[in-house]
Short mmCIF file of C-alpha atoms in Angstrom, two decimals:
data_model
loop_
_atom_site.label_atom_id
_atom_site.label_comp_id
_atom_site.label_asym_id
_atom_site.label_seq_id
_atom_site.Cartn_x
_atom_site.Cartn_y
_atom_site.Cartn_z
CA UNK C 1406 -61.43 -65.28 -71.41
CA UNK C 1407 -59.70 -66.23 -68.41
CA UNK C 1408 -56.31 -65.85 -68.48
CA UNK C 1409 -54.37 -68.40 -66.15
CA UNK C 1410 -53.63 -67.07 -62.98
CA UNK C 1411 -51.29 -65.99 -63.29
CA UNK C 1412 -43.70 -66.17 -63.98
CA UNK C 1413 -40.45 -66.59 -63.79
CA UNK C 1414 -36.86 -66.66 -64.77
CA UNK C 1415 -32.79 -66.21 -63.34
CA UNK C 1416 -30.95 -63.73 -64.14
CA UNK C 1417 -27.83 -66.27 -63.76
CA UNK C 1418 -28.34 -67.75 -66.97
CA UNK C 1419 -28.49 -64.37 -68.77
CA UNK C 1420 -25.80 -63.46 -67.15
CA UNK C 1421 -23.71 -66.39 -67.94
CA UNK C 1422 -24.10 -65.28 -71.49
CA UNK C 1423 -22.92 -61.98 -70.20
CA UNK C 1424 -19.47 -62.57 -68.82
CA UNK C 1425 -18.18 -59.10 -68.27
CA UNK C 1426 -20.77 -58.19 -66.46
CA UNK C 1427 -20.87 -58.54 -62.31
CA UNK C 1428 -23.00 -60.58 -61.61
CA UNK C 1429 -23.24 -60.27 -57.66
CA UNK C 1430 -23.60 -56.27 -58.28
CA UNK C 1431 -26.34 -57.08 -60.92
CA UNK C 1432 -28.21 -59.22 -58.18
CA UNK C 1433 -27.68 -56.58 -55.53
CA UNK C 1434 -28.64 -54.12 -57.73
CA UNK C 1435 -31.64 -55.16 -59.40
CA UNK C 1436 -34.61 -54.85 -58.18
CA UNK C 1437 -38.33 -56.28 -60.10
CA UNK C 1438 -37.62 -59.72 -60.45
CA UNK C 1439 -40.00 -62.65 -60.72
CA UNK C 1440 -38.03 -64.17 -57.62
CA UNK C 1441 -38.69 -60.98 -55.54
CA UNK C 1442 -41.52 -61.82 -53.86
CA UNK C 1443 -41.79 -59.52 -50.77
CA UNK C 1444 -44.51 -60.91 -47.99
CA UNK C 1445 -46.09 -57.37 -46.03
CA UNK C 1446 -47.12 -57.60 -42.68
CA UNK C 1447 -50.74 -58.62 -43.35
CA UNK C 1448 -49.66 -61.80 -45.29
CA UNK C 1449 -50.41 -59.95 -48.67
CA UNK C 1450 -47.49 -59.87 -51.24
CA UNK C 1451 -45.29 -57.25 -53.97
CA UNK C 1452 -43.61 -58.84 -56.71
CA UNK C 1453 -42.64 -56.40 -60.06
CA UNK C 1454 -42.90 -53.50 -57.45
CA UNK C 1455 -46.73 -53.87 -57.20
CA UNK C 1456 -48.74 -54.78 -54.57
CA UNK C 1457 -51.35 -57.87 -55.33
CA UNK C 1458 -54.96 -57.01 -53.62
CA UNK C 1459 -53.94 -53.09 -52.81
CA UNK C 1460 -52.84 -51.47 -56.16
CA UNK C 1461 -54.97 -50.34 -58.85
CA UNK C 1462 -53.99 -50.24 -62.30
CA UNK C 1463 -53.39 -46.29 -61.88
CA UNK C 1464 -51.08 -47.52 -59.68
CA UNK C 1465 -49.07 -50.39 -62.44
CA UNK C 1466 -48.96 -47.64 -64.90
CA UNK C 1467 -47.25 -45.34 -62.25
CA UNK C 1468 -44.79 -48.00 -61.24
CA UNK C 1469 -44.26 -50.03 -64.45
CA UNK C 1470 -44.73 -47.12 -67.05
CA UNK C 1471 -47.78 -46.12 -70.01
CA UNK C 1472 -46.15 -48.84 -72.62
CA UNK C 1473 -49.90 -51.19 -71.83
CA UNK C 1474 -52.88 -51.89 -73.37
CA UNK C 1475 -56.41 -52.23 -71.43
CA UNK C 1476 -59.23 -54.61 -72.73
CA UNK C 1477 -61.96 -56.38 -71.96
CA UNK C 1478 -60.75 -59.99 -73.20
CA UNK C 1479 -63.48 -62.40 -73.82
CA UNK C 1480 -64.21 -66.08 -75.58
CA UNK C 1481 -67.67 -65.97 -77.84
CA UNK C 1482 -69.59 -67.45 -74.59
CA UNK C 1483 -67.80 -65.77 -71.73
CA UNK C 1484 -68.68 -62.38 -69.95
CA UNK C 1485 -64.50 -61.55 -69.91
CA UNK C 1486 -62.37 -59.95 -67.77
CA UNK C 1487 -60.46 -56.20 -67.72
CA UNK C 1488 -56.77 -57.40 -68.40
CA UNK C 1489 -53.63 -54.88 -68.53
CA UNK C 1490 -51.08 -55.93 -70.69
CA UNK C 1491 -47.57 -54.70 -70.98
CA UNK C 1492 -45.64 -56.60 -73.43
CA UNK C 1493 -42.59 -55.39 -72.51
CA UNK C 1494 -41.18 -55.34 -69.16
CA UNK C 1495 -37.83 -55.38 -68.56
CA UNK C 1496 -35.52 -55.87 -65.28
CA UNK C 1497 -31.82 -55.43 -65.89
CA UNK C 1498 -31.92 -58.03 -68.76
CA UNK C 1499 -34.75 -60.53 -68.08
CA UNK C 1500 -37.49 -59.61 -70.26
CA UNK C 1501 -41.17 -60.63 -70.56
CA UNK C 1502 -45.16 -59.70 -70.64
CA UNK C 1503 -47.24 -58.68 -67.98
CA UNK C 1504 -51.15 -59.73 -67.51
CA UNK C 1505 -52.67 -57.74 -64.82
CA UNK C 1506 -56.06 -59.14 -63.55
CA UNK C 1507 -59.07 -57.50 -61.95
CA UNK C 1508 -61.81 -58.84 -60.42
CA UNK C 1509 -64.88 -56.93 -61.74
CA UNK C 1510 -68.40 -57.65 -61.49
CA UNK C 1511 -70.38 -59.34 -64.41
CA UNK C 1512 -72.57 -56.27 -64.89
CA UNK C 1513 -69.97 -53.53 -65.24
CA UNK C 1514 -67.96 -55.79 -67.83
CA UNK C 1515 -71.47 -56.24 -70.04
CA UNK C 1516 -71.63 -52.24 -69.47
CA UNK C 1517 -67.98 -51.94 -70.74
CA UNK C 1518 -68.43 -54.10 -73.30
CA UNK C 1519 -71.50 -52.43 -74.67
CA UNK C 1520 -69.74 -49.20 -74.73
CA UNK C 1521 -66.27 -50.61 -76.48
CA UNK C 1522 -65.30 -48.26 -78.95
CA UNK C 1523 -63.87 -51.23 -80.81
CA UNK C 1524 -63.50 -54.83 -80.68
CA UNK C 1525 -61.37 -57.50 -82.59
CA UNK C 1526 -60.20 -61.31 -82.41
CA UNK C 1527 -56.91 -62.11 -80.83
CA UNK C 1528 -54.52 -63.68 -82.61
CA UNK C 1529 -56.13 -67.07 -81.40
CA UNK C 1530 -59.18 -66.34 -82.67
CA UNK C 1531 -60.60 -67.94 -79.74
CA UNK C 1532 -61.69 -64.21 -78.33
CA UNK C 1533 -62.38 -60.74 -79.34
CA UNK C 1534 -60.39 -57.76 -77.46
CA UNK C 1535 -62.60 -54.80 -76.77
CA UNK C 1536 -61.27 -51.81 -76.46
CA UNK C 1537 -62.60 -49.39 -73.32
CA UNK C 1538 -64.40 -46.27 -74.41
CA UNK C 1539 -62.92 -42.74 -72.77
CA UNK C 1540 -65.90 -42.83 -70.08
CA UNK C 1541 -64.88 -45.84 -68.91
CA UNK C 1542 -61.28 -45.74 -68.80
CA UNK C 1543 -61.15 -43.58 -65.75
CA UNK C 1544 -63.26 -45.89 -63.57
CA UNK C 1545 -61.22 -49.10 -65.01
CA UNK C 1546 -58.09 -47.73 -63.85
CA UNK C 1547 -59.17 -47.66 -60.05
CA UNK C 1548 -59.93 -51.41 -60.18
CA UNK C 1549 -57.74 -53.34 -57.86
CA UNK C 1550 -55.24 -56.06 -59.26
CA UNK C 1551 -55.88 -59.08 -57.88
CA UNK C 1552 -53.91 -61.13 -59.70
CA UNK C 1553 -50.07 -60.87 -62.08
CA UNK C 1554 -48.92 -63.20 -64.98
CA UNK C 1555 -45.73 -63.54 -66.36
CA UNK C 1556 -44.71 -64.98 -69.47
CA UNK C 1557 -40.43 -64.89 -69.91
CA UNK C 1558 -38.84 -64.54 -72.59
CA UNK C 1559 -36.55 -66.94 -72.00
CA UNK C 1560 -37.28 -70.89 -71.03
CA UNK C 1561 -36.92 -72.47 -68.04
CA UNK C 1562 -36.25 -75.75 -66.33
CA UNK C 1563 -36.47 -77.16 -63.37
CA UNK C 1564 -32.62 -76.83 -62.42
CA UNK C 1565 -33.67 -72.81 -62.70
CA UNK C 1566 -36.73 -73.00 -60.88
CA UNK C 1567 -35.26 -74.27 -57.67
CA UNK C 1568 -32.81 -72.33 -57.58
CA UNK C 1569 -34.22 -69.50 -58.16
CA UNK C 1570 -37.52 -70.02 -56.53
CA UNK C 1571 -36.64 -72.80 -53.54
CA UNK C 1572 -38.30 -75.82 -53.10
CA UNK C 1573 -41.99 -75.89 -54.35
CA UNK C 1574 -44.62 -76.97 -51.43
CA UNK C 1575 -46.47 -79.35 -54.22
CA UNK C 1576 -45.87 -80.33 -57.89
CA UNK C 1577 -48.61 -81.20 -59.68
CA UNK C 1578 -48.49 -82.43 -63.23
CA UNK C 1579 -51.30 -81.76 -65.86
CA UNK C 1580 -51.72 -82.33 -69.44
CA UNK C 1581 -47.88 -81.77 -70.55
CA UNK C 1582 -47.80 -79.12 -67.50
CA UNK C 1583 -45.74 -79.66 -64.27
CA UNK C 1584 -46.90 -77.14 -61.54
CA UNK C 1585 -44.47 -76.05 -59.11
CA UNK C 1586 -46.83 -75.13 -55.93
CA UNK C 1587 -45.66 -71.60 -53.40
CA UNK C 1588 -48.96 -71.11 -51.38
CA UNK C 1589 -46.85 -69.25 -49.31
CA UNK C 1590 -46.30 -66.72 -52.15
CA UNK C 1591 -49.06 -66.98 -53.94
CA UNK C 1592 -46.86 -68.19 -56.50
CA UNK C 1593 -47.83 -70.55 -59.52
CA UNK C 1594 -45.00 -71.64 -61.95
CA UNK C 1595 -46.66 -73.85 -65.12
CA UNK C 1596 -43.10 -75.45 -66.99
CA UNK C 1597 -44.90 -76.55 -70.07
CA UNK C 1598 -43.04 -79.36 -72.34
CA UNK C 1599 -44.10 -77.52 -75.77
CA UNK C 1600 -44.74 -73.76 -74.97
CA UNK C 1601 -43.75 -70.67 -72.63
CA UNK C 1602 -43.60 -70.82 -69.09
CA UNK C 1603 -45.70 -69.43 -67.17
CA UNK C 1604 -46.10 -67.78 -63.80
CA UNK C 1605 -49.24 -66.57 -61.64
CA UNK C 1606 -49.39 -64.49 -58.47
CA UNK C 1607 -52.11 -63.63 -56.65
CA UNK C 1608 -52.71 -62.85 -52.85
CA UNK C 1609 -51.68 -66.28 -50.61
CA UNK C 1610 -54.99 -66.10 -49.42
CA UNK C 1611 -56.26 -66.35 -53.38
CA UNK C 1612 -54.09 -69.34 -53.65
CA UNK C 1613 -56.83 -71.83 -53.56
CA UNK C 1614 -58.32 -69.96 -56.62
CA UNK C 1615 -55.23 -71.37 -58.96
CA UNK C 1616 -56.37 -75.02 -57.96
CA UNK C 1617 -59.42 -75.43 -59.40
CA UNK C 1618 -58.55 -75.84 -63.22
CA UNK C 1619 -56.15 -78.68 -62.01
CA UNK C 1620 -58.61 -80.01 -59.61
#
């Protein structure tokens, strides 16, 4: 199943529910933020301290801990795609999930597939979750993550999204869905009218690849 490319949030509205806390120490002090978006040298980007197109997901659990899950997540007529999932991350007091995506060829994910140890629908029942057997784990882990969704726990709006974020290059709107556009970032924020937020990263370069389902 392909999970949309895929964040968010300020810490100024959790804070404002916070009042004895400081908040210009908290944003000083912080670090792992969705607005963090740190552009390297070769135009490739960090955002949750992980490095989109370099790290591997030996790499995520190193930086963002072993609380994950690893599947192969796939609709009934789809080949799938090796997902990460940690369902709790946590900066300071902004909270969310993490989906990190791999790019893996079709042939290896039929291989993984076949050797699940176990498989089971989502909650959507749209697609099955299959487990990776213990052969496969270690190779899965050195895949590179090309792409990072975040889902907040908390809503936004477009009051917090420019401030937090800056003026979007494009908004596109879509089916309920306003897009706020950061080629520059690689940077993808979907404000939905009747569900969760939701941000994508990938490289800048990979930006063009979060177009297509609008176009």
């Amino acid at each position: 199943m392909k999970i949309f490319f895929a964040l968010f949030f300020l810490l100024a509205i959790i804070l404002a529910a916070y009042p004895f806390l400081d908040q210009s120490e908290k944003t000083e002090t912080l670090s792992g933020l969705p607005w963090q978006i740190e552009i390297q040298a070769d135009g490739s980007t960090r955002v949750f301290g992980l490095h989109i197109g370099r790290n591997t997901l030996a790499d995520a659990i190193e930086i963002l801990g072993d609380d994950f899950e690893l599947a192969i997540i796939a609709a009934s007529d789809e080949t799938g795609s090796l997902e990460m999932y940690f369902g709790h991350y946590k900066a300071g007091l902004l909270s969310g999930k993490l989906v990190l995506l791999t790019d893996i060829n079709v042939q290896t994910l039929k291989s993984w597939r076949n050797n699940a140890v176990k498989s089971e629908y989502m909650a959507t029942g749209k697609a099955k979750k299959y487990a990776l057997s213990t052969d496969d784990m270690p190779r899965a882990l050195d895949e590179v993550i090309i792409g990072v969704t975040f889902i907040p726990a908390v809503n936004l709006d477009e009051e917090v999204i420019l401030a937090r974020f800056g003026i979007p290059e494009n908004r596109v709107q879509s089916a309920g869905v306003v897009h706020y556009q950061y080629p520059d970032k690689g940077l993808d924020i979907a404000l939905h009218e009747h569900a969760k937020e939701v941000l994508q990263y990938v490289e800048p370069d990979a930006f063009q690849n979060l177009l297509q389902p609008l176009q």
